[in-house]
JSON list of C-alpha atoms in Angstrom, two decimals:
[
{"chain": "A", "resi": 1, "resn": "UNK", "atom": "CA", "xyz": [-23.60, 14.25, 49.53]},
{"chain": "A", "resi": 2, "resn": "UNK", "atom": "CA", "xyz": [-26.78, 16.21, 49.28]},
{"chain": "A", "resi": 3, "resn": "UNK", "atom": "CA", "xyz": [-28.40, 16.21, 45.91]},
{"chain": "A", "resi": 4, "resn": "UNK", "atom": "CA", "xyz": [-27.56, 20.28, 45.66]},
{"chain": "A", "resi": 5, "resn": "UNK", "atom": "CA", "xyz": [-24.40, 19.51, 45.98]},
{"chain": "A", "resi": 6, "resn": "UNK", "atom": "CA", "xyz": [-24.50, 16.79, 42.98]},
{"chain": "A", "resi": 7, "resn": "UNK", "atom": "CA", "xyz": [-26.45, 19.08, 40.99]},
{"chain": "A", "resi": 8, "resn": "UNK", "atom": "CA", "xyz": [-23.60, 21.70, 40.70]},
{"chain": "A", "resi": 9, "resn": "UNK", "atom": "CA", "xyz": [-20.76, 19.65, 40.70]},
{"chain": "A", "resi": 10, "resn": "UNK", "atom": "CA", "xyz": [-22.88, 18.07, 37.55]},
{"chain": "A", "resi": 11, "resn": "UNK", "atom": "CA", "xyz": [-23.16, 21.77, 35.99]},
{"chain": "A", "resi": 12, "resn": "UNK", "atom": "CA", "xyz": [-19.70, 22.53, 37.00]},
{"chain": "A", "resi": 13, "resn": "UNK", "atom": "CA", "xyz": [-17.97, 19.63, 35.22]},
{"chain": "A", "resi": 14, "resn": "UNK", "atom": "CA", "xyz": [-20.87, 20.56, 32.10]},
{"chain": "A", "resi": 15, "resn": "UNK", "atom": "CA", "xyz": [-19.37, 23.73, 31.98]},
{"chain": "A", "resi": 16, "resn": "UNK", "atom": "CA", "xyz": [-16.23, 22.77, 31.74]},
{"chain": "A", "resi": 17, "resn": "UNK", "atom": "CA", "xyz": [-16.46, 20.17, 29.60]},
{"chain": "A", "resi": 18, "resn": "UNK", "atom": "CA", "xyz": [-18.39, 23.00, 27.18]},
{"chain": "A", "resi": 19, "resn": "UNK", "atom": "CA", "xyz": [-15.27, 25.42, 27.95]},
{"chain": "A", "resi": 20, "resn": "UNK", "atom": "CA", "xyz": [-12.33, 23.30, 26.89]},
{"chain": "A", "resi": 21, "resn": "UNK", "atom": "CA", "xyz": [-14.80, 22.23, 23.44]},
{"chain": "A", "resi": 22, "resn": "UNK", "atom": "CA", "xyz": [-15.08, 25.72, 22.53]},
{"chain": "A", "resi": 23, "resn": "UNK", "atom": "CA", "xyz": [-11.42, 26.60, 23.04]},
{"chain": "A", "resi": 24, "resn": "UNK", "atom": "CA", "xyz": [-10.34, 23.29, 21.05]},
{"chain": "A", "resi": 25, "resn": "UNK", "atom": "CA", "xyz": [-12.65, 24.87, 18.55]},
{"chain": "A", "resi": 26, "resn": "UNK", "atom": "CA", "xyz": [-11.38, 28.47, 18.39]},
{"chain": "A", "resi": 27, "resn": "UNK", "atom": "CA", "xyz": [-7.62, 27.39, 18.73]},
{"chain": "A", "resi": 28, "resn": "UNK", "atom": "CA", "xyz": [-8.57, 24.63, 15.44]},
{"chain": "A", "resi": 29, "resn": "UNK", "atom": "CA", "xyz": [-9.87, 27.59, 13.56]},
{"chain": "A", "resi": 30, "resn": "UNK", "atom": "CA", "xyz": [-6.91, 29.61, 14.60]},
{"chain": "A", "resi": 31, "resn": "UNK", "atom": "CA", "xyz": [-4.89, 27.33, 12.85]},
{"chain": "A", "resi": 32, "resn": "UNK", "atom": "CA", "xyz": [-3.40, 25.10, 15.71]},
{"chain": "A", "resi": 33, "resn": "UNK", "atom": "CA", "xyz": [-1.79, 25.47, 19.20]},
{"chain": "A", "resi": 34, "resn": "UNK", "atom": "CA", "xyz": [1.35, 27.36, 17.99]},
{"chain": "A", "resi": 35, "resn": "UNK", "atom": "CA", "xyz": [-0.75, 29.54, 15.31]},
{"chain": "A", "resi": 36, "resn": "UNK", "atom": "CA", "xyz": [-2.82, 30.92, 18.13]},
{"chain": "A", "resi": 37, "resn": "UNK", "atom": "CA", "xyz": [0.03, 31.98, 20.24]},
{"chain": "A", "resi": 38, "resn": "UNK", "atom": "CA", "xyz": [1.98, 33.20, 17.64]},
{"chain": "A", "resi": 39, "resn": "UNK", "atom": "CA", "xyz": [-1.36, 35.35, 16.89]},
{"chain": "A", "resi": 40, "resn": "UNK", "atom": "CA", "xyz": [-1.83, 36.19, 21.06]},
{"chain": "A", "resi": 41, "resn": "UNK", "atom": "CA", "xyz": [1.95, 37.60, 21.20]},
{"chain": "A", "resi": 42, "resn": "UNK", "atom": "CA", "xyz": [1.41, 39.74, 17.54]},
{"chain": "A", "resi": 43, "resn": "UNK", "atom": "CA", "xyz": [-2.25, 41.53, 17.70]},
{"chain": "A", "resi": 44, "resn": "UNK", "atom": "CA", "xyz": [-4.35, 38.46, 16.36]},
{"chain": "A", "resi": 45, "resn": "UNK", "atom": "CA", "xyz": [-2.08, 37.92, 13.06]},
{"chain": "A", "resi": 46, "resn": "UNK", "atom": "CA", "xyz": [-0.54, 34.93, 12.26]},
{"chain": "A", "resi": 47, "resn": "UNK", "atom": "CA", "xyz": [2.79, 34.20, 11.45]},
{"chain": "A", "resi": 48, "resn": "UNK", "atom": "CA", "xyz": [1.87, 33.10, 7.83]},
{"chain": "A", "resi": 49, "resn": "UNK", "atom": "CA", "xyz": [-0.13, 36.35, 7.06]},
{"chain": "A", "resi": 50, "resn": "UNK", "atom": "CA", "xyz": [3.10, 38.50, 7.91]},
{"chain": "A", "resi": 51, "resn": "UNK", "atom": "CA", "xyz": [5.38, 36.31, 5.57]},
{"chain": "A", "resi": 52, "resn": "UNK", "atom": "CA", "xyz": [3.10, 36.40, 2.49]},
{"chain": "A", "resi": 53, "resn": "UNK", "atom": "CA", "xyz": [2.52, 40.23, 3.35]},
{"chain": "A", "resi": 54, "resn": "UNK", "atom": "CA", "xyz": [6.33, 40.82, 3.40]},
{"chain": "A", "resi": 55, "resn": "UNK", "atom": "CA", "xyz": [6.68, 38.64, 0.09]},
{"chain": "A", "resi": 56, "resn": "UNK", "atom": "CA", "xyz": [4.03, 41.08, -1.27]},
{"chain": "A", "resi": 57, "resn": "UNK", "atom": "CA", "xyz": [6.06, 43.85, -0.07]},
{"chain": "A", "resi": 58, "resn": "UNK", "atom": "CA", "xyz": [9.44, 43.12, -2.21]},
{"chain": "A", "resi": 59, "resn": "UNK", "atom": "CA", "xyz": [7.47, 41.56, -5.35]},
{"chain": "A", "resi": 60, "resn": "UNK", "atom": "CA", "xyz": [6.61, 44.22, -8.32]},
{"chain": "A", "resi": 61, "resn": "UNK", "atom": "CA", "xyz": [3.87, 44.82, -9.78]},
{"chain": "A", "resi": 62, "resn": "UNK", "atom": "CA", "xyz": [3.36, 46.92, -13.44]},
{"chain": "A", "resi": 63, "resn": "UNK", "atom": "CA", "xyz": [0.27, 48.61, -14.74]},
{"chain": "A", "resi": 64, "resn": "UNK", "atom": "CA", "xyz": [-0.25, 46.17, -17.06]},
{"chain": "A", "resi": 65, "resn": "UNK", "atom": "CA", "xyz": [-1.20, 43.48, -13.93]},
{"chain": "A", "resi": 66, "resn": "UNK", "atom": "CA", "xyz": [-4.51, 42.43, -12.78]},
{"chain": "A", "resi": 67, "resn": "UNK", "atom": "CA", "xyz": [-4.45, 42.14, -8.93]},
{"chain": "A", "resi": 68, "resn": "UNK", "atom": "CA", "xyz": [-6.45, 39.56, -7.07]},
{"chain": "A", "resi": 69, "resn": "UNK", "atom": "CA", "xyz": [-7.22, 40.64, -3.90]},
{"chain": "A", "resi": 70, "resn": "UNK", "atom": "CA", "xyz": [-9.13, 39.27, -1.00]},
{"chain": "A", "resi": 71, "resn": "UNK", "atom": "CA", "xyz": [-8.77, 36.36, 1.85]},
{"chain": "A", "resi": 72, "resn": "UNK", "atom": "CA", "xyz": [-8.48, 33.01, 1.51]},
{"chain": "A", "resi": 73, "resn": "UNK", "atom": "CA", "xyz": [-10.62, 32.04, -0.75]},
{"chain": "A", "resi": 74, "resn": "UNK", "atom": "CA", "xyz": [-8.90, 34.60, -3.42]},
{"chain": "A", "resi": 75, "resn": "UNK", "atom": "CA", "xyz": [-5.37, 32.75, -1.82]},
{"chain": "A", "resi": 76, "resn": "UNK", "atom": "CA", "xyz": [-6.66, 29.58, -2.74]},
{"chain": "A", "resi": 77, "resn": "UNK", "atom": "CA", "xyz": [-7.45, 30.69, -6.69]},
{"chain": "A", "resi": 78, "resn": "UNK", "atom": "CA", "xyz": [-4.40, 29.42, -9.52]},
{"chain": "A", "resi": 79, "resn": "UNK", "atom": "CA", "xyz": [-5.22, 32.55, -11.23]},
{"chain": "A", "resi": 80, "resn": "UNK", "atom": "CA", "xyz": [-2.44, 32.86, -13.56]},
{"chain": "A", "resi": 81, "resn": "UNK", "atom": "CA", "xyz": [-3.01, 29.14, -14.61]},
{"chain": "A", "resi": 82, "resn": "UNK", "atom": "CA", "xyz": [-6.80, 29.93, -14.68]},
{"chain": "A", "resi": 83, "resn": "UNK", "atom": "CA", "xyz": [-6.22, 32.42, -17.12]},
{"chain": "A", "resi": 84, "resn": "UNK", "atom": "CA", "xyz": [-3.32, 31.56, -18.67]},
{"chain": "A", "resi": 85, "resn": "UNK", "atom": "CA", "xyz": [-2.13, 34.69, -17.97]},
{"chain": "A", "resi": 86, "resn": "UNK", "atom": "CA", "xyz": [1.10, 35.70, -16.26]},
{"chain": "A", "resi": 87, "resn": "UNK", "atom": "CA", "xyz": [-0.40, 39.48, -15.93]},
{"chain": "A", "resi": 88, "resn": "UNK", "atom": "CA", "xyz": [-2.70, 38.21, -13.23]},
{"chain": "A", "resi": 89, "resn": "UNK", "atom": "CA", "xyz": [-1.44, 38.42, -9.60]},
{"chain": "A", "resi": 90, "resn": "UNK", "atom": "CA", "xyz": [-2.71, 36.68, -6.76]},
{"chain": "A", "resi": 91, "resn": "UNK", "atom": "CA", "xyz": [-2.47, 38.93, -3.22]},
{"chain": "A", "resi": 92, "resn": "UNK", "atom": "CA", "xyz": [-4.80, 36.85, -1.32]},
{"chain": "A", "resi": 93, "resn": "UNK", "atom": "CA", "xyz": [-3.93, 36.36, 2.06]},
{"chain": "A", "resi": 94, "resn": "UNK", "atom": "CA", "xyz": [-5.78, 33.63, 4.26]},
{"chain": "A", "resi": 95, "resn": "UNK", "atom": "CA", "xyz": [-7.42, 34.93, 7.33]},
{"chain": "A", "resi": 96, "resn": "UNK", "atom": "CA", "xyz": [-7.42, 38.35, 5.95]},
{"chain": "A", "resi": 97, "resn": "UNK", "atom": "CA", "xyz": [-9.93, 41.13, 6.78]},
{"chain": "A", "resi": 98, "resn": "UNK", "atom": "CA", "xyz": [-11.70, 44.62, 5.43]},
{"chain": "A", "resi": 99, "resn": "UNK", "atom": "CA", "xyz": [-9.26, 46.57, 7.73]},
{"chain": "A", "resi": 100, "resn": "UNK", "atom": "CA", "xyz": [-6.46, 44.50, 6.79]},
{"chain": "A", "resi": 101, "resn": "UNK", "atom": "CA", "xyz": [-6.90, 45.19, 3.34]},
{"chain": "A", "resi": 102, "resn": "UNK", "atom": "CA", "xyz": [-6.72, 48.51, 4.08]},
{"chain": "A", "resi": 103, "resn": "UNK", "atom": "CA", "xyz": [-3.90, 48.44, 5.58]},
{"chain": "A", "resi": 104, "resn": "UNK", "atom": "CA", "xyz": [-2.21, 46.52, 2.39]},
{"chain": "A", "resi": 105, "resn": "UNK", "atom": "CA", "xyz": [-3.29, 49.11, -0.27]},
{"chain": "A", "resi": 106, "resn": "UNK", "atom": "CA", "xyz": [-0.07, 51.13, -0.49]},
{"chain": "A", "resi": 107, "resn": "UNK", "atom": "CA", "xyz": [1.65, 47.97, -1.27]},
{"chain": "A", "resi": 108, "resn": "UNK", "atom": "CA", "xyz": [-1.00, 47.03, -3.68]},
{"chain": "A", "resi": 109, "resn": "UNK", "atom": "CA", "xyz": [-1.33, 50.04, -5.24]},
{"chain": "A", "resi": 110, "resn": "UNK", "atom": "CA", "xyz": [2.27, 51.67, -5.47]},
{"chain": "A", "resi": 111, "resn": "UNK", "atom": "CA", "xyz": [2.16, 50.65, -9.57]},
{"chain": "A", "resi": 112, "resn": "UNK", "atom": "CA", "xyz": [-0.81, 51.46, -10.17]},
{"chain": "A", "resi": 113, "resn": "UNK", "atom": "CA", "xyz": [-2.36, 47.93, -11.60]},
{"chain": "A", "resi": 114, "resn": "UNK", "atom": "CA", "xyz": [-4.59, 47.97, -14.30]},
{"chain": "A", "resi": 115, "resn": "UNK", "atom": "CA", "xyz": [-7.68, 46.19, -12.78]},
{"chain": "A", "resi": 116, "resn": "UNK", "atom": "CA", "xyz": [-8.09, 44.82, -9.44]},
{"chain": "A", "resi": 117, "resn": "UNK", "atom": "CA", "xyz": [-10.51, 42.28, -8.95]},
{"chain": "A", "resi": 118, "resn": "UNK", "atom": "CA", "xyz": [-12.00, 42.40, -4.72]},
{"chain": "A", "resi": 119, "resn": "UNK", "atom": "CA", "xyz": [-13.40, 39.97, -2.41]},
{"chain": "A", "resi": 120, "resn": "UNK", "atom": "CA", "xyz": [-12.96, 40.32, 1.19]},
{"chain": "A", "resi": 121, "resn": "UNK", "atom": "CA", "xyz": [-15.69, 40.22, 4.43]},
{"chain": "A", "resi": 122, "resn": "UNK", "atom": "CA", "xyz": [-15.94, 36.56, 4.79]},
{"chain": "A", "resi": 123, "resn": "UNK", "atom": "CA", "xyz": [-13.99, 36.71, 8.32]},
{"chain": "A", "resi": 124, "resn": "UNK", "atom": "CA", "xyz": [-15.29, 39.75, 9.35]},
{"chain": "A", "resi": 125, "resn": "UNK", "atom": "CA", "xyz": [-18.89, 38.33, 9.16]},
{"chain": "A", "resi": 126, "resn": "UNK", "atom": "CA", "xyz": [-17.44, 35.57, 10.64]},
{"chain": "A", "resi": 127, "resn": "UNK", "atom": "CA", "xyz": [-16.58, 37.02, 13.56]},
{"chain": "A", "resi": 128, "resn": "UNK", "atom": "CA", "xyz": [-19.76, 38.10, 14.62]},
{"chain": "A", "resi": 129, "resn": "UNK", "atom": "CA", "xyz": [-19.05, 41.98, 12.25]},
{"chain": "A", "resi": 130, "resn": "UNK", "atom": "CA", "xyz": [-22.72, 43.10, 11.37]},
{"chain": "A", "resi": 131, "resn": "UNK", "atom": "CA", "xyz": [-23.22, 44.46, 7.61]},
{"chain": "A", "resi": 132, "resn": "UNK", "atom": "CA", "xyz": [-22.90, 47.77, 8.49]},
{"chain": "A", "resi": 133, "resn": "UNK", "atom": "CA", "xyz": [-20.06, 48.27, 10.74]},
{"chain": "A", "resi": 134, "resn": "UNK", "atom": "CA", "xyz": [-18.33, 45.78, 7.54]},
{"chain": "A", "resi": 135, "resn": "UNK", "atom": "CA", "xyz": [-19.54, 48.12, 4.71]},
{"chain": "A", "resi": 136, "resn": "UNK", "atom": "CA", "xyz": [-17.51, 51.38, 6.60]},
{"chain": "A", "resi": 137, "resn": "UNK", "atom": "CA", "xyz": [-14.38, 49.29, 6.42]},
{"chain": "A", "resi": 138, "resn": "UNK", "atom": "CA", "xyz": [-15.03, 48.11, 3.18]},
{"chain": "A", "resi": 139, "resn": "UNK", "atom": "CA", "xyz": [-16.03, 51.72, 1.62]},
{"chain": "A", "resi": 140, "resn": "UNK", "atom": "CA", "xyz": [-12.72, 52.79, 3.20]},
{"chain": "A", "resi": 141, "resn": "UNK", "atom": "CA", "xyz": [-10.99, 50.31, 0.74]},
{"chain": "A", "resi": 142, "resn": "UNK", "atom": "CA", "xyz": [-13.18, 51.08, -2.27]},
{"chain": "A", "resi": 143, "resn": "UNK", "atom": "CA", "xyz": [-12.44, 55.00, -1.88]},
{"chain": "A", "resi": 144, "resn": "UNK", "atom": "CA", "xyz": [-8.48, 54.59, -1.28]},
{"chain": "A", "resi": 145, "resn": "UNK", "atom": "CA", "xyz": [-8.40, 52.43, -4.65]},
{"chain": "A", "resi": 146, "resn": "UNK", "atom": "CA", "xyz": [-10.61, 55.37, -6.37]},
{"chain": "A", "resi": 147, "resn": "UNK", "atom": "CA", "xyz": [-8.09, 58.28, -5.19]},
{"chain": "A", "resi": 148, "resn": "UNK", "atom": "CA", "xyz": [-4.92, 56.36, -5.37]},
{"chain": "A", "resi": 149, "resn": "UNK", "atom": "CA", "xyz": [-5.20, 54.60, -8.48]},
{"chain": "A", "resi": 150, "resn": "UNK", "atom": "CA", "xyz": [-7.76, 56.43, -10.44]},
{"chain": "A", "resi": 151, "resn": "UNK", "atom": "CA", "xyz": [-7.19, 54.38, -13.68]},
{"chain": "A", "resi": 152, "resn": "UNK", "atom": "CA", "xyz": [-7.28, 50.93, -12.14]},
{"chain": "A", "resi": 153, "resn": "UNK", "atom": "CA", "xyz": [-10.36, 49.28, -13.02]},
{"chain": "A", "resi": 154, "resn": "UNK", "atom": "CA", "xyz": [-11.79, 48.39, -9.87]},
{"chain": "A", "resi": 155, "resn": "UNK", "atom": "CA", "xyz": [-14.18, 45.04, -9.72]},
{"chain": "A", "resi": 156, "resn": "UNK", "atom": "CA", "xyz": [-16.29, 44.21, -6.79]},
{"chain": "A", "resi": 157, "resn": "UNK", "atom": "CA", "xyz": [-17.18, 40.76, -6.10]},
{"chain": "A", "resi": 158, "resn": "UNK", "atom": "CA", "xyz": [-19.78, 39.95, -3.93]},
{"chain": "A", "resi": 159, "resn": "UNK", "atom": "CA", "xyz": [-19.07, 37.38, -0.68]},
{"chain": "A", "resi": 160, "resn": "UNK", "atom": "CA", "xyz": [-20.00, 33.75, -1.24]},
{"chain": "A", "resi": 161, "resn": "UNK", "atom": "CA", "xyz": [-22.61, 31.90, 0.55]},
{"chain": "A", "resi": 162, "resn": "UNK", "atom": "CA", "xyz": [-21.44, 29.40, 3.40]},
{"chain": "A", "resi": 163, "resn": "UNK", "atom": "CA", "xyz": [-22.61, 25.77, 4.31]},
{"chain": "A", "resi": 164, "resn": "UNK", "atom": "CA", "xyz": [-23.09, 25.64, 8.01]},
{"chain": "A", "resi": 165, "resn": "UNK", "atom": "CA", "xyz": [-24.37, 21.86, 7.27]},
{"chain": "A", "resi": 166, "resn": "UNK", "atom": "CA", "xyz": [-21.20, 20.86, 6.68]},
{"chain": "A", "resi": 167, "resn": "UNK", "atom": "CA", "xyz": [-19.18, 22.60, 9.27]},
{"chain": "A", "resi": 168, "resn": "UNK", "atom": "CA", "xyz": [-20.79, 24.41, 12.32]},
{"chain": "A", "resi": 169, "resn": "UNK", "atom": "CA", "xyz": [-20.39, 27.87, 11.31]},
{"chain": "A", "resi": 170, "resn": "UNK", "atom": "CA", "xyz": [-20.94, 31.20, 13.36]},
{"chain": "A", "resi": 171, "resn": "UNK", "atom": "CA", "xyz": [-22.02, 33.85, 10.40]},
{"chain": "A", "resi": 172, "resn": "UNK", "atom": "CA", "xyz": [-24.96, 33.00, 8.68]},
{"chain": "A", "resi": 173, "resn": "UNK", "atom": "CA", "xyz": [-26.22, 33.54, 5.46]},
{"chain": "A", "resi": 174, "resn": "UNK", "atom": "CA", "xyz": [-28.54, 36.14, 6.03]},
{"chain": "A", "resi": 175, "resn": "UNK", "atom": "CA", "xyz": [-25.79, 38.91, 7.27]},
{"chain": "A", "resi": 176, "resn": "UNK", "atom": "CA", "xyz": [-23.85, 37.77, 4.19]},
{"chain": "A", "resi": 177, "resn": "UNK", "atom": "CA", "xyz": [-26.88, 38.19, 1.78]},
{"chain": "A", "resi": 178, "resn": "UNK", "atom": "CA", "xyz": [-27.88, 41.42, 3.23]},
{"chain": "A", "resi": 179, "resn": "UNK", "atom": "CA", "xyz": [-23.78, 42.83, 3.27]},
{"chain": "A", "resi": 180, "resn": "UNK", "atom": "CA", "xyz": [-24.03, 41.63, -0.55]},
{"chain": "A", "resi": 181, "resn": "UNK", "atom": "CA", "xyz": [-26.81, 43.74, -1.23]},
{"chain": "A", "resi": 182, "resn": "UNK", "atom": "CA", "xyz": [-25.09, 46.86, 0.38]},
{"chain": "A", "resi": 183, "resn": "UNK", "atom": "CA", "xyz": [-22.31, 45.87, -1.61]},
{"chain": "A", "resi": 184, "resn": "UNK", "atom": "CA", "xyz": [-24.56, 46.28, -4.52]},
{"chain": "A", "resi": 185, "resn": "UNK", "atom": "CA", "xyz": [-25.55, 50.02, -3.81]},
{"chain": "A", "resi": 186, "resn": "UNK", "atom": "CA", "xyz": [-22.11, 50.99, -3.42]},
{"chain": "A", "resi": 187, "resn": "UNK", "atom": "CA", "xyz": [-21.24, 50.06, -6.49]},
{"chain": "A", "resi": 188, "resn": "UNK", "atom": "CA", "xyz": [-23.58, 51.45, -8.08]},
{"chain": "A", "resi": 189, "resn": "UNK", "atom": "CA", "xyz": [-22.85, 54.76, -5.82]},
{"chain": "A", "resi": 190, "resn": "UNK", "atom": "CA", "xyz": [-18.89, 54.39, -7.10]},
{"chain": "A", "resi": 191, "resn": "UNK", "atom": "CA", "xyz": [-19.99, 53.89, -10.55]},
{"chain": "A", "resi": 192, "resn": "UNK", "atom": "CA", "xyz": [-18.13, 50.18, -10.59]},
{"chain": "A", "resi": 193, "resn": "UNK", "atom": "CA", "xyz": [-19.09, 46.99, -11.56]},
{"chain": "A", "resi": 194, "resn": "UNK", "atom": "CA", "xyz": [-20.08, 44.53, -9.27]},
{"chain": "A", "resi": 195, "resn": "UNK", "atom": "CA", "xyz": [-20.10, 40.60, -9.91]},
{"chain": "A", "resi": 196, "resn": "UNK", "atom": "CA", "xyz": [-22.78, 38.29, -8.00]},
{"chain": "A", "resi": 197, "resn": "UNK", "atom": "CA", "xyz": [-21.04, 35.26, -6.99]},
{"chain": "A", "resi": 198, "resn": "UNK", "atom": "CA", "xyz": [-22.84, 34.78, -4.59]},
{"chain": "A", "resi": 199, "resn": "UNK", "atom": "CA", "xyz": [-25.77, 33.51, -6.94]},
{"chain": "A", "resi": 200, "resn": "UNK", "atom": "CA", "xyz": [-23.46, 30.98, -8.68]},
{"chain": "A", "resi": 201, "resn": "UNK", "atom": "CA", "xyz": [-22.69, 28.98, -5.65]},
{"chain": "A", "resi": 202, "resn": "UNK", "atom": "CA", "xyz": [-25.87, 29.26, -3.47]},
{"chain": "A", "resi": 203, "resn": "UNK", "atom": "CA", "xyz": [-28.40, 26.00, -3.64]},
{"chain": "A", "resi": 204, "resn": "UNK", "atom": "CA", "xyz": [-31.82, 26.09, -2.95]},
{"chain": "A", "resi": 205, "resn": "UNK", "atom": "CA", "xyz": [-31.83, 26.01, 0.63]},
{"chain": "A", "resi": 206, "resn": "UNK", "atom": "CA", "xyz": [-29.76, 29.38, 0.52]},
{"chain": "A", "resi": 207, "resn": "UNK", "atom": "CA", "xyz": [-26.66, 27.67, 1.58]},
{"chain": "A", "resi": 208, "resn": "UNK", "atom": "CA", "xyz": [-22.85, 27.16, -0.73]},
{"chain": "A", "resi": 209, "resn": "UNK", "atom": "CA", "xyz": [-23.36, 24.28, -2.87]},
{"chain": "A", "resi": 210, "resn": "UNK", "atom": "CA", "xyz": [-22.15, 21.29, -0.95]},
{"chain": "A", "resi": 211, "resn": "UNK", "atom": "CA", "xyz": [-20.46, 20.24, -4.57]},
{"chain": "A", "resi": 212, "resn": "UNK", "atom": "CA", "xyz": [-18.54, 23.10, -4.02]},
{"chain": "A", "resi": 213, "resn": "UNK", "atom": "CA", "xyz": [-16.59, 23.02, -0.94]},
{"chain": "A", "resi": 214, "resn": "UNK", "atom": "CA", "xyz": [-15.41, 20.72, 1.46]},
{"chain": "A", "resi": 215, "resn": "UNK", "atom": "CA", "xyz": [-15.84, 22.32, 4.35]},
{"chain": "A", "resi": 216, "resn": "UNK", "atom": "CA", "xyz": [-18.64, 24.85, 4.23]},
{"chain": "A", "resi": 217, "resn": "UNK", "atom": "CA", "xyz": [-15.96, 27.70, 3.39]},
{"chain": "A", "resi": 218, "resn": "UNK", "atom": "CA", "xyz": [-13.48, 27.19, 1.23]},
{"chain": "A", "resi": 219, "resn": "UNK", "atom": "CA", "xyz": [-13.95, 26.07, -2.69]},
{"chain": "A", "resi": 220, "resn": "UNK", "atom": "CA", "xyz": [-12.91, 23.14, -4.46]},
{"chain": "A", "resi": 221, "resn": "UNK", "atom": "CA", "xyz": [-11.59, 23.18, -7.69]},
{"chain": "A", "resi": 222, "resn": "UNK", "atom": "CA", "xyz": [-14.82, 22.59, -9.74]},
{"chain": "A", "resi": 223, "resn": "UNK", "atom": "CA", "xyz": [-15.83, 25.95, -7.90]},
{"chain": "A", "resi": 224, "resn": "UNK", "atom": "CA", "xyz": [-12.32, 27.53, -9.21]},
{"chain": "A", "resi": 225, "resn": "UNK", "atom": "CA", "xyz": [-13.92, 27.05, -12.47]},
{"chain": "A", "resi": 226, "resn": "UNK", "atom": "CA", "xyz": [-17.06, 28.57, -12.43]},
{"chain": "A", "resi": 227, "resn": "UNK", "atom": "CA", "xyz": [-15.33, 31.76, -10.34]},
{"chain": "A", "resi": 228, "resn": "UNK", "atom": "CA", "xyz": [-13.33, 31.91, -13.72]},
{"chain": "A", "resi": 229, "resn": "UNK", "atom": "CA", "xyz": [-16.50, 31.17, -16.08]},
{"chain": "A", "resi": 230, "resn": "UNK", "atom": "CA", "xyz": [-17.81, 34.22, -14.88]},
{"chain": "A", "resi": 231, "resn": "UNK", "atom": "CA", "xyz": [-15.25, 36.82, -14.71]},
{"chain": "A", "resi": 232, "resn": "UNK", "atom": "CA", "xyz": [-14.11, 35.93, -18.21]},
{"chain": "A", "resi": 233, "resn": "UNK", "atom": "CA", "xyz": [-16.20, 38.49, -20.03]},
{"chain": "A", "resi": 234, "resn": "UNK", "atom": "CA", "xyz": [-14.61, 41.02, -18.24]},
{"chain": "A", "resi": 235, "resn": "UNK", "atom": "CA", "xyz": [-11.22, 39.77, -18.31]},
{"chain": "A", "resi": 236, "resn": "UNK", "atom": "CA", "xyz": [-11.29, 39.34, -22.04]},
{"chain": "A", "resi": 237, "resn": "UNK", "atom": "CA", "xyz": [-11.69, 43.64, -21.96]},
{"chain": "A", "resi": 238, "resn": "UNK", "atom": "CA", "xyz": [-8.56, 43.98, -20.39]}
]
């Protein structure tokens, strides 16, 4: 065998050996083997996002509720039991997007809630959306809350930092600072208030606190906590 012919056999066995990694990656972060087909056969969504979307469908909502709404990480949140409040109403959905937000708000907003507290654009940075293209979406969202629901108080929260030293992460920190700070002159533009996050859970290398997650994403409880530290002052108005 002539040492061409070694040399790309070598590169072609690299390259597969690199393929199958990255797919064992992408169908882990997809949830599993089953998840990702379930998610092939119905336009990327997964089977749990449709059940907790149809739950949101048939449960009721009055004015008097505060609405939680975001991705996973607003999922994850006890908020009730944070509060100790049965007004507040978690419609977090893991895996959840700007457009698919969108695409929730006549659910969300059918009763006209009396604040809604948002956090969503974690995935869609993740997925390689720059800042830009993610602040159309996300001013889509912002103005459908303003025109349907007029006299919900609306409260944007800026996205949190990620760790990619503790998982290997595609987004980076930058496109999430920089979205934050767009996220900053629209509210100001909308005339809302917006709540930096971000700052409470960044260390000094510009990273999420490691003490804070457990996988470079999602928070643990002590981060639960300091979430609900800081929106208390403007829970207590409500």
């Amino acid at each position: 065998m002539s040492r061409s012919t070694q040399i790309i056999i070598a590169m072609s066995i690299f390259l597969n050996v690199l393929l199958i990694g990255i797919g064992w990656w992408a169908v882990r972060k997809l949830g599993g083997w089953e998840a990702t087909m379930y998610r092939l056969r119905h336009k990327g969504l997964s089977g749990v996002y449709e059940s907790r979307k149809s739950l949101f469908g048939e449960l009721k909502t009055t004015r008097e509720d505060i609405i939680w709404l975001g991705d996973s990480l607003t999922e994850k949140g006890e908020w009730s039991e944070l509060f100790g409040d049965g007004r507040h109403k978690n419609r977090g959905i893991s895996g959840d997007y700007a457009a698919g937000v969108l695409e929730r708000l006549p659910v969300i907003l059918r009763n006209q809630p009396k604040a809604i507290f948002l956090m969503i654009g974690t995935n869609d940075l993740l997925m390689g959306m720059s800042p830009t293209n993610l602040l159309g979406y996300y001013r889509k969202v912002v103005e459908k809350i303003l025109e349907e629901s007029p006299d919900s108080e609306l409260v944007i929260e800026s996205v949190l930092p990620i760790n990619d030293k503790e998982w290997v992460l595609p987004a980076k920190n930058k496109a999430i600072f920089m979205f934050n700070e767009k996220l900053q002159e629209l509210a100001v533009e909308k005339h809302l208030v917006y709540v930096d996050l971000y700052g409470k859970f960044v260390d000094e290398t510009g990273r999420l606190d490691k003490k804070y997650t457990h996988d470079g994403i999602h928070l643990n409880g002590a981060a639960y906590l300091v979430w609900k530290k800081t929106i208390d002052p403007l829970v207590e108005q409500l």
